[in-house]
Short mmCIF file of C-alpha atoms in Angstrom, two decimals:
data_model
loop_
_atom_site.label_atom_id
_atom_site.label_comp_id
_atom_site.label_asym_id
_atom_site.label_seq_id
_atom_site.Cartn_x
_atom_site.Cartn_y
_atom_site.Cartn_z
CA UNK P 299 -8.52 -25.74 22.96
CA UNK P 300 -12.16 -25.66 21.77
CA UNK P 301 -13.23 -24.37 25.19
CA UNK P 302 -10.62 -21.61 24.98
CA UNK P 303 -11.77 -20.63 21.49
CA UNK P 304 -15.41 -20.48 22.55
CA UNK P 305 -14.57 -18.36 25.58
CA UNK P 306 -12.42 -15.95 23.59
CA UNK P 307 -15.00 -15.54 20.82
CA UNK P 308 -17.79 -14.96 23.34
CA UNK P 309 -15.76 -12.15 24.93
CA UNK P 310 -14.64 -10.52 21.68
CA UNK P 311 -17.78 -10.38 19.51
CA UNK P 312 -21.03 -8.55 18.81
CA UNK P 313 -22.60 -7.11 15.64
CA UNK P 314 -20.90 -7.56 12.20
CA UNK P 315 -19.56 -4.42 10.59
CA UNK P 316 -20.18 -3.33 7.05
CA UNK P 317 -17.00 -2.23 5.38
CA UNK P 318 -18.57 0.41 3.15
CA UNK P 319 -18.72 0.62 -0.61
CA UNK P 320 -16.04 2.38 -2.65
CA UNK P 321 -16.98 5.49 -4.55
CA UNK P 322 -17.81 5.31 -8.25
CA UNK P 323 -14.81 4.87 -10.51
CA UNK P 324 -13.58 7.84 -12.52
CA UNK P 325 -13.09 7.71 -16.32
CA UNK P 326 -9.38 7.01 -15.82
CA UNK P 327 -10.30 4.03 -13.71
CA UNK P 328 -9.30 4.80 -10.14
CA UNK P 329 -7.97 1.50 -8.81
CA UNK P 330 -10.07 -0.06 -6.08
CA UNK P 331 -7.63 -2.18 -4.11
CA UNK P 332 -10.05 -3.25 -1.38
CA UNK P 333 -12.10 -6.11 -2.84
CA UNK P 334 -14.82 -8.15 -1.21
CA UNK P 335 -13.32 -11.52 -2.16
CA UNK P 336 -10.77 -13.26 0.03
CA UNK P 337 -7.36 -14.61 -0.91
CA UNK P 338 -7.00 -17.52 -3.37
CA UNK P 339 -7.02 -21.02 -1.92
CA UNK P 340 -3.30 -21.39 -1.23
CA UNK P 341 -3.82 -23.55 1.87
CA UNK P 342 -1.61 -26.36 0.60
CA UNK P 343 1.93 -27.55 1.29
CA UNK P 344 4.21 -24.51 1.17
CA UNK P 345 1.24 -22.12 1.26
CA UNK P 346 -0.80 -20.30 3.88
CA UNK P 347 -1.47 -21.62 7.36
CA UNK P 348 -5.19 -22.01 8.04
CA UNK P 349 -6.17 -19.92 11.06
CA UNK P 350 -9.36 -19.96 13.11
CA UNK P 351 -10.44 -17.24 15.51
CA UNK P 352 -9.36 -18.22 19.02
CA UNK P 353 -6.26 -20.13 17.90
CA UNK P 354 -3.11 -19.51 19.91
CA UNK P 355 0.43 -19.40 18.54
CA UNK P 356 4.00 -19.06 19.84
CA UNK P 357 3.42 -21.44 22.76
CA UNK P 358 0.17 -19.74 23.75
CA UNK P 359 1.54 -16.20 23.89
CA UNK P 360 -0.77 -14.82 21.17
CA UNK P 361 -4.50 -15.48 20.69
CA UNK P 362 -6.07 -14.76 17.30
CA UNK P 363 -9.00 -12.31 17.52
CA UNK P 364 -9.85 -11.14 13.99
CA UNK P 365 -8.62 -11.27 10.41
CA UNK P 366 -7.22 -7.96 9.16
CA UNK P 367 -6.15 -8.86 5.64
CA UNK P 368 -3.93 -10.85 3.33
CA UNK P 369 -1.31 -10.36 0.64
CA UNK P 370 0.63 -12.31 -1.92
CA UNK P 371 2.77 -13.94 0.74
CA UNK P 372 0.78 -13.71 3.96
CA UNK P 373 -2.39 -13.46 5.99
CA UNK P 374 -2.70 -10.75 8.67
CA UNK P 375 -4.43 -11.07 12.05
CA UNK P 376 -5.37 -9.04 15.11
CA UNK P 377 -4.14 -10.85 18.21
CA UNK P 378 -3.88 -10.50 21.97
CA UNK P 379 -0.35 -10.60 23.36
CA UNK P 380 -0.73 -12.21 26.79
CA UNK P 381 2.91 -11.52 27.75
CA UNK P 382 2.68 -7.75 27.46
CA UNK P 383 -1.12 -7.52 27.74
CA UNK P 384 -1.59 -5.56 24.52
CA UNK P 385 -3.10 -5.94 21.07
CA UNK P 386 -0.75 -6.71 18.17
CA UNK P 387 -0.86 -7.50 14.48
CA UNK P 388 0.50 -10.88 13.37
CA UNK P 389 1.61 -11.33 9.77
CA UNK P 390 1.77 -15.06 9.05
CA UNK P 391 3.88 -15.74 5.96
CA UNK P 392 3.45 -18.58 3.52
CA UNK P 393 5.65 -21.57 4.30
CA UNK P 394 7.56 -21.21 1.02
CA UNK P 395 8.67 -17.62 1.77
CA UNK P 396 11.82 -18.88 3.47
CA UNK P 397 13.61 -22.02 2.37
CA UNK P 398 11.40 -22.41 -0.72
CA UNK P 399 11.22 -21.00 -4.27
CA UNK P 400 9.82 -17.63 -3.10
CA UNK P 401 12.55 -16.51 -0.69
CA UNK P 402 11.96 -12.87 0.24
CA UNK P 403 13.86 -10.26 2.27
CA UNK P 404 11.03 -9.07 4.49
CA UNK P 405 12.22 -10.28 7.90
CA UNK P 406 15.79 -9.12 7.24
CA UNK P 407 14.70 -5.73 5.89
CA UNK P 408 12.32 -5.12 8.78
CA UNK P 409 14.98 -6.13 11.32
CA UNK P 410 17.42 -3.63 9.85
CA UNK P 411 14.78 -0.88 9.73
CA UNK P 412 13.85 -1.53 13.37
CA UNK P 413 17.49 -1.60 14.49
CA UNK P 414 18.28 1.67 12.73
CA UNK P 415 15.06 3.34 13.92
CA UNK P 416 16.01 2.95 17.58
CA UNK P 417 18.97 5.32 17.31
CA UNK P 418 18.06 7.36 14.24
CA UNK P 419 17.30 11.07 14.47
CA UNK P 420 15.68 11.02 11.02
CA UNK P 421 12.03 12.14 11.23
CA UNK P 422 11.12 9.57 8.58
CA UNK P 423 11.75 6.69 10.97
CA UNK P 424 8.44 7.56 12.67
CA UNK P 425 6.57 6.81 9.46
CA UNK P 426 7.68 3.20 8.98
CA UNK P 427 5.88 0.45 10.92
CA UNK P 428 8.61 -1.19 13.05
CA UNK P 429 8.94 -4.90 13.67
CA UNK P 430 8.21 -5.80 17.30
CA UNK P 431 9.38 -9.39 17.02
CA UNK P 432 9.16 -12.62 15.02
CA UNK P 433 8.81 -16.36 15.54
CA UNK P 434 8.25 -19.50 13.50
CA UNK P 435 4.98 -21.43 13.61
CA UNK P 436 4.91 -25.03 12.38
CA UNK P 437 1.68 -26.25 10.78
CA UNK P 438 0.49 -28.92 8.34
CA UNK P 439 1.67 -26.84 5.34
CA UNK P 440 5.17 -26.20 6.66
CA UNK P 441 7.12 -23.73 8.81
CA UNK P 442 5.68 -20.20 8.71
CA UNK P 443 7.65 -17.10 9.71
CA UNK P 444 5.35 -14.83 11.73
CA UNK P 445 6.05 -11.10 12.11
CA UNK P 446 4.67 -9.02 15.00
CA UNK P 447 3.65 -5.35 14.69
CA UNK P 448 1.59 -2.68 16.40
CA UNK P 449 -2.06 -2.42 15.29
CA UNK P 450 -2.97 0.36 12.86
CA UNK P 451 -6.24 1.74 11.51
CA UNK P 452 -7.61 2.36 8.02
CA UNK P 453 -5.40 2.25 4.98
CA UNK P 454 -5.70 5.29 2.72
CA UNK P 455 -7.70 3.50 0.01
CA UNK P 456 -10.39 2.77 2.58
CA UNK P 457 -10.34 6.44 3.57
CA UNK P 458 -10.56 7.55 -0.08
CA UNK P 459 -13.70 5.45 -0.52
CA UNK P 460 -15.44 7.62 2.09
CA UNK P 461 -15.05 10.82 0.07
CA UNK P 462 -16.75 11.94 -3.14
CA UNK P 463 -14.90 10.64 -6.23
CA UNK P 464 -12.24 9.18 -3.93
CA UNK P 465 -10.62 12.60 -3.33
CA UNK P 466 -9.09 13.30 0.04
CA UNK P 467 -9.06 16.86 1.42
CA UNK P 468 -6.04 18.75 0.06
CA UNK P 469 -4.89 19.67 3.58
CA UNK P 470 -4.76 15.98 4.49
CA UNK P 471 -2.90 15.09 1.27
CA UNK P 472 -0.22 17.65 2.11
CA UNK P 473 0.35 16.09 5.52
CA UNK P 474 0.41 12.59 4.03
CA UNK P 475 2.80 13.58 1.23
CA UNK P 476 5.25 15.19 3.63
CA UNK P 477 5.25 12.15 5.91
CA UNK P 478 5.70 9.78 2.96
CA UNK P 479 8.64 11.80 1.65
CA UNK P 480 10.27 11.62 5.07
CA UNK P 481 9.58 7.89 5.38
CA UNK P 482 10.97 7.11 1.94
CA UNK P 483 14.04 9.28 2.54
CA UNK P 484 14.75 7.31 5.71
CA UNK P 485 14.34 4.01 3.86
CA UNK P 486 16.51 5.07 0.93
CA UNK P 487 19.31 6.96 2.69
CA UNK P 488 19.73 5.19 6.02
CA UNK P 489 18.34 1.72 5.37
CA UNK P 490 19.31 1.18 1.72
CA UNK P 491 15.80 -0.18 1.05
CA UNK P 492 13.42 0.32 -1.89
CA UNK P 493 9.78 -0.43 -1.05
CA UNK P 494 8.77 -1.44 -4.62
CA UNK P 495 6.27 -4.21 -5.57
CA UNK P 496 5.78 -7.12 -8.00
CA UNK P 497 3.80 -7.03 -11.23
CA UNK P 498 0.39 -8.15 -10.02
CA UNK P 499 0.59 -6.59 -6.57
CA UNK P 500 1.27 -3.14 -5.27
CA UNK P 501 3.97 -0.80 -4.04
CA UNK P 502 3.63 2.68 -2.52
CA UNK P 503 -0.15 2.80 -2.92
CA UNK P 504 -3.10 3.54 -0.62
CA UNK P 505 -3.40 0.01 0.82
CA UNK P 506 0.22 0.07 2.04
CA UNK P 507 -0.16 3.37 3.90
CA UNK P 508 -2.06 3.08 7.19
CA UNK P 509 -3.21 5.60 9.78
CA UNK P 510 -2.17 5.26 13.39
CA UNK P 511 -4.93 4.70 15.94
CA UNK P 512 -5.35 7.22 18.73
CA UNK P 513 -5.33 5.31 22.02
CA UNK P 514 -5.23 1.91 20.26
CA UNK P 515 -6.04 -0.28 23.28
CA UNK P 516 -9.24 1.67 23.97
CA UNK P 517 -10.27 1.79 20.30
CA UNK P 518 -9.63 -1.92 19.70
CA UNK P 519 -11.31 -3.04 22.93
CA UNK P 520 -14.40 -1.03 22.05
CA UNK P 521 -14.41 -2.43 18.51
CA UNK P 522 -14.22 -6.02 19.77
CA UNK P 523 -17.06 -5.39 22.22
CA UNK P 524 -19.37 -3.79 19.65
CA UNK P 525 -18.59 -5.62 16.40
CA UNK P 526 -18.98 -9.34 15.80
CA UNK P 527 -16.39 -11.11 13.66
CA UNK P 528 -17.13 -11.44 9.95
CA UNK P 529 -17.40 -15.15 9.20
CA UNK P 530 -18.12 -17.12 6.04
CA UNK P 531 -19.04 -20.81 6.02
CA UNK P 532 -17.35 -22.98 3.42
CA UNK P 533 -18.66 -26.53 3.78
CA UNK P 534 -18.25 -27.37 7.45
CA UNK P 535 -15.48 -24.81 7.96
CA UNK P 536 -15.97 -21.31 9.36
CA UNK P 537 -13.64 -18.94 7.52
CA UNK P 538 -12.82 -15.51 9.02
CA UNK P 539 -13.22 -12.55 6.65
CA UNK P 540 -11.27 -9.31 6.67
CA UNK P 541 -12.19 -6.47 8.99
CA UNK P 542 -11.01 -2.90 9.52
CA UNK P 543 -10.63 -1.37 12.98
CA UNK P 544 -12.91 1.68 13.16
CA UNK P 545 -10.94 4.85 12.38
CA UNK P 546 -12.20 8.46 12.12
CA UNK P 547 -12.36 10.27 8.79
CA UNK P 548 -8.96 11.77 8.04
CA UNK P 549 -10.58 15.22 7.82
CA UNK P 550 -11.69 14.81 11.46
CA UNK P 551 -8.12 14.20 12.69
CA UNK P 552 -6.07 17.14 13.94
CA UNK P 553 -2.75 15.54 13.06
CA UNK P 554 -3.10 12.28 11.11
CA UNK P 555 0.01 10.13 11.37
CA UNK P 556 0.75 7.55 8.68
CA UNK P 557 2.95 4.47 8.61
CA UNK P 558 4.33 2.72 5.53
CA UNK P 559 3.81 -1.04 5.81
CA UNK P 560 4.33 -4.29 3.87
CA UNK P 561 7.91 -4.99 2.85
CA UNK P 562 7.07 -8.43 1.44
CA UNK P 563 8.38 -7.51 -2.01
CA UNK P 564 10.85 -4.80 -0.96
CA UNK P 565 14.44 -4.84 -2.23
CA UNK P 566 17.82 -3.74 -1.03
CA UNK P 567 19.28 -0.98 -3.18
CA UNK P 568 22.25 -3.21 -4.01
CA UNK P 569 20.33 -6.49 -4.19
CA UNK P 570 17.01 -6.57 -6.01
CA UNK P 571 14.47 -9.22 -5.07
CA UNK P 572 13.10 -9.12 -8.63
CA UNK P 573 13.31 -6.95 -11.72
CA UNK P 574 9.56 -7.47 -12.28
CA UNK P 575 8.29 -4.77 -9.96
CA UNK P 576 5.30 -2.44 -9.48
CA UNK P 577 1.75 -2.83 -10.72
CA UNK P 578 1.36 -1.84 -14.40
CA UNK P 579 -0.54 1.42 -13.82
CA UNK P 580 2.12 2.64 -11.36
CA UNK P 581 5.20 1.25 -13.07
CA UNK P 582 8.10 3.65 -13.53
CA UNK P 583 9.24 4.03 -17.17
CA UNK P 584 12.74 2.67 -16.45
CA UNK P 585 11.16 -0.55 -15.20
CA UNK P 586 8.93 -0.82 -18.28
CA UNK P 587 11.86 -0.57 -20.69
CA UNK P 588 14.06 -2.81 -18.49
CA UNK P 589 16.63 -0.11 -17.72
CA UNK P 590 18.58 0.03 -14.43
CA UNK P 591 16.43 1.31 -11.57
CA UNK P 592 16.95 2.51 -8.02
CA UNK P 593 15.09 4.55 -5.38
CA UNK P 594 13.49 6.73 -8.08
CA UNK P 595 10.86 4.03 -8.67
CA UNK P 596 9.41 4.75 -5.22
CA UNK P 597 9.28 8.48 -5.98
CA UNK P 598 7.49 7.81 -9.26
CA UNK P 599 4.90 5.75 -7.38
CA UNK P 600 4.56 8.54 -4.82
CA UNK P 601 3.87 11.07 -7.59
CA UNK P 602 1.16 8.83 -9.01
CA UNK P 603 -0.27 8.37 -5.52
CA UNK P 604 -0.55 12.11 -4.87
CA UNK P 605 -2.57 12.51 -8.08
CA UNK P 606 -4.81 9.65 -6.98
CA UNK P 607 -5.39 11.15 -3.55
CA UNK P 608 -6.07 14.66 -4.88
CA UNK P 609 -8.13 13.82 -7.98
CA UNK P 610 -9.18 10.20 -7.52
CA UNK P 611 -7.47 9.15 -10.76
CA UNK P 612 -4.50 7.03 -11.78
CA UNK P 613 -2.81 9.21 -14.41
CA UNK P 614 -0.86 6.57 -16.34
CA UNK P 615 -3.18 3.56 -16.29
CA UNK P 616 -3.31 1.90 -19.70
CA UNK P 617 -5.83 -0.17 -21.63
CA UNK P 618 -5.19 -2.49 -24.56
CA UNK P 619 -7.05 -1.67 -27.78
CA UNK P 620 -10.05 -3.86 -28.59
CA UNK P 621 -8.53 -4.79 -31.96
CA UNK P 622 -5.16 -5.63 -30.51
CA UNK P 623 -3.43 -2.66 -32.18
CA UNK P 624 -1.62 -1.75 -28.99
CA UNK P 625 -1.10 -3.22 -25.53
CA UNK P 626 -1.96 -1.77 -22.11
CA UNK P 627 1.79 -1.20 -21.69
CA UNK P 628 1.87 0.86 -24.91
CA UNK P 629 -1.11 2.89 -23.72
CA UNK P 630 0.53 3.53 -20.33
CA UNK P 631 3.68 4.85 -22.05
CA UNK P 632 1.58 6.97 -24.41
CA UNK P 633 -0.25 8.62 -21.52
CA UNK P 634 3.08 9.30 -19.85
CA UNK P 635 4.44 10.98 -22.99
CA UNK P 636 1.23 12.99 -23.51
CA UNK P 637 1.45 14.36 -19.97
CA UNK P 638 5.20 14.67 -19.35
CA UNK P 639 6.62 14.90 -22.89
CA UNK P 640 8.88 12.57 -24.93
CA UNK P 641 11.47 10.41 -23.20
CA UNK P 642 15.09 11.51 -23.79
CA UNK P 643 16.88 9.23 -26.25
CA UNK P 644 19.74 8.81 -23.76
CA UNK P 645 17.22 7.39 -21.28
CA UNK P 646 15.65 5.03 -23.82
CA UNK P 647 19.05 3.70 -24.87
CA UNK P 648 19.52 2.26 -21.37
CA UNK P 649 16.57 -0.15 -21.73
CA UNK P 650 16.93 -3.70 -23.02
CA UNK P 651 13.25 -3.67 -24.11
CA UNK P 652 13.27 -0.26 -25.77
CA UNK P 653 13.36 -1.67 -29.31
CA UNK P 654 10.17 -3.63 -28.59
CA UNK P 655 8.32 -0.43 -27.73
CA UNK P 656 9.98 2.53 -29.49
CA UNK P 657 11.43 3.38 -32.91
CA UNK P 658 14.92 4.79 -33.37
CA UNK P 659 13.69 8.37 -32.93
CA UNK P 660 11.97 7.63 -29.63
CA UNK P 661 8.42 7.36 -31.00
CA UNK P 662 6.09 4.63 -29.82
CA UNK P 663 5.87 1.84 -32.38
CA UNK P 664 2.18 1.08 -31.99
CA UNK P 665 0.74 4.47 -30.93
CA UNK P 666 2.32 7.09 -33.22
CA UNK P 667 -0.37 9.77 -32.83
CA UNK P 668 -0.78 11.41 -29.43
CA UNK P 669 -2.29 14.58 -27.99
CA UNK P 670 -0.16 16.60 -25.62
CA UNK P 671 -1.55 17.69 -22.28
CA UNK P 672 -0.01 18.52 -18.89
CA UNK P 673 -0.19 17.64 -15.24
CA UNK P 674 -1.67 21.07 -14.58
CA UNK P 675 -4.62 20.33 -16.87
CA UNK P 676 -5.28 17.14 -14.91
CA UNK P 677 -5.54 19.28 -11.78
CA UNK P 678 -7.34 22.29 -13.27
CA UNK P 679 -9.34 20.99 -16.22
CA UNK P 680 -12.84 21.77 -17.43
CA UNK P 681 -14.62 18.46 -16.82
CA UNK P 682 -14.67 15.71 -14.22
CA UNK P 683 -12.48 14.11 -12.97
CA UNK P 684 -10.05 16.92 -13.84
CA UNK P 685 -11.81 19.78 -12.06
CA UNK P 686 -9.72 21.65 -9.52
CA UNK P 687 -10.57 20.55 -5.97
CA UNK P 688 -12.72 23.13 -4.19
CA UNK P 689 -10.26 23.26 -1.30
CA UNK P 690 -7.19 23.97 -3.47
CA UNK P 691 -6.35 27.68 -3.92
CA UNK P 692 -5.62 28.74 -7.52
CA UNK P 693 -2.06 29.69 -6.56
CA UNK P 694 -1.31 26.10 -5.56
CA UNK P 695 -2.26 24.48 -8.87
CA UNK P 696 1.10 24.96 -10.64
CA UNK P 697 3.01 23.88 -7.51
CA UNK P 698 0.97 20.70 -7.05
CA UNK P 699 1.21 19.83 -10.74
CA UNK P 700 5.01 20.01 -10.44
CA UNK P 701 5.04 17.66 -7.47
CA UNK P 702 6.39 14.14 -7.86
CA UNK P 703 7.20 12.90 -11.35
CA UNK P 704 8.82 15.98 -12.91
CA UNK P 705 9.05 18.64 -10.23
CA UNK P 706 11.87 19.92 -8.09
CA UNK P 707 12.22 19.42 -4.36
CA UNK P 708 11.73 23.19 -3.97
CA UNK P 709 8.37 23.05 -5.79
CA UNK P 710 7.29 20.08 -3.73
CA UNK P 711 8.15 21.64 -0.38
CA UNK P 712 6.45 24.92 -1.34
CA UNK P 713 3.25 23.01 -2.06
CA UNK P 714 3.60 21.16 1.24
CA UNK P 715 3.91 24.30 3.36
CA UNK P 716 0.37 23.78 4.63
CA UNK P 717 1.08 20.20 5.71
CA UNK P 718 3.87 20.26 8.26
CA UNK P 719 2.40 17.73 10.71
#
């Protein structure tokens, strides 16, 4: 085995890549989801399986080449599939994901999506990363379900970091938004799946939207020849660090094609994995007040995402007051009301937590005084980060500001006319 590892690493390495530094944060605190630190040390019974470059799994079918990332429930690896002589992504789940206290639906959801995608005529099926296969790997920490996928390129947050203030070109955002709408419609209507996310992790956000590689075998082979693996030494152990397969700037692509990934915390529409969903800055109001929720939570996240891609800001991120007068949750709700207007009383009455946050008239208990603004002013303001993007025509400002959280499908599709790919 050691001889095999040494041979594989000698063939697949050269100079270490530098991942690039994210652009400076905006006053609203654009979230930087791509951190330099690695996952917490969950390499214990029921946790992650420790992987070294050159390891083989599934009876020698797959050889581990590089580390691509990690999540709450998994580590992700670039591998060589010797059976079909192609590169694949392996997502190795924690041992407690199935048969333990953290049972999830990921394998079942992905299997259904893949089955439906084969015969579906819905254009959105092309924007979900399908499952190629799965197997179970037994290690010292337990039995780990391993999911197999095609290899993709940069996630959108990595792309955003390459542009000034984290703003993507408006033309690219239109294409991305249209593809995301199609992908979510396929998930919601045909699959009965909500992408969602848990409190401290993410849902429909830039790190869960990846760009397809053009000619992946050629791109990956060249990357492995030119870039040495990123390795850290912890004691006597060499620990692989995350890498990103080289991908062109999105503005240099004629027709960028995105895929929605990571269904580790996804839910069925009729069977929720958890009621504690979405990261705080992207949490839909119905989730905050503990009201019933459905596919609309994904659309809320998409609306927030479009603002982040266009302006580099997260519109409803909240901060607790230094004196403890209000919480970050209060501040998030206040920003929502300032931008979109008061919540209808009929909506608030559906929430089991409403009385903890609002008075009987629908006013926030701890932030009574607010200043009204609008989505349009966030797009076409007078100071950074609210200045209108240079590549957005004036006529598109009201259409874009209607997109997502409080706009109609007609407004959204009008704004997307320039992004039909």
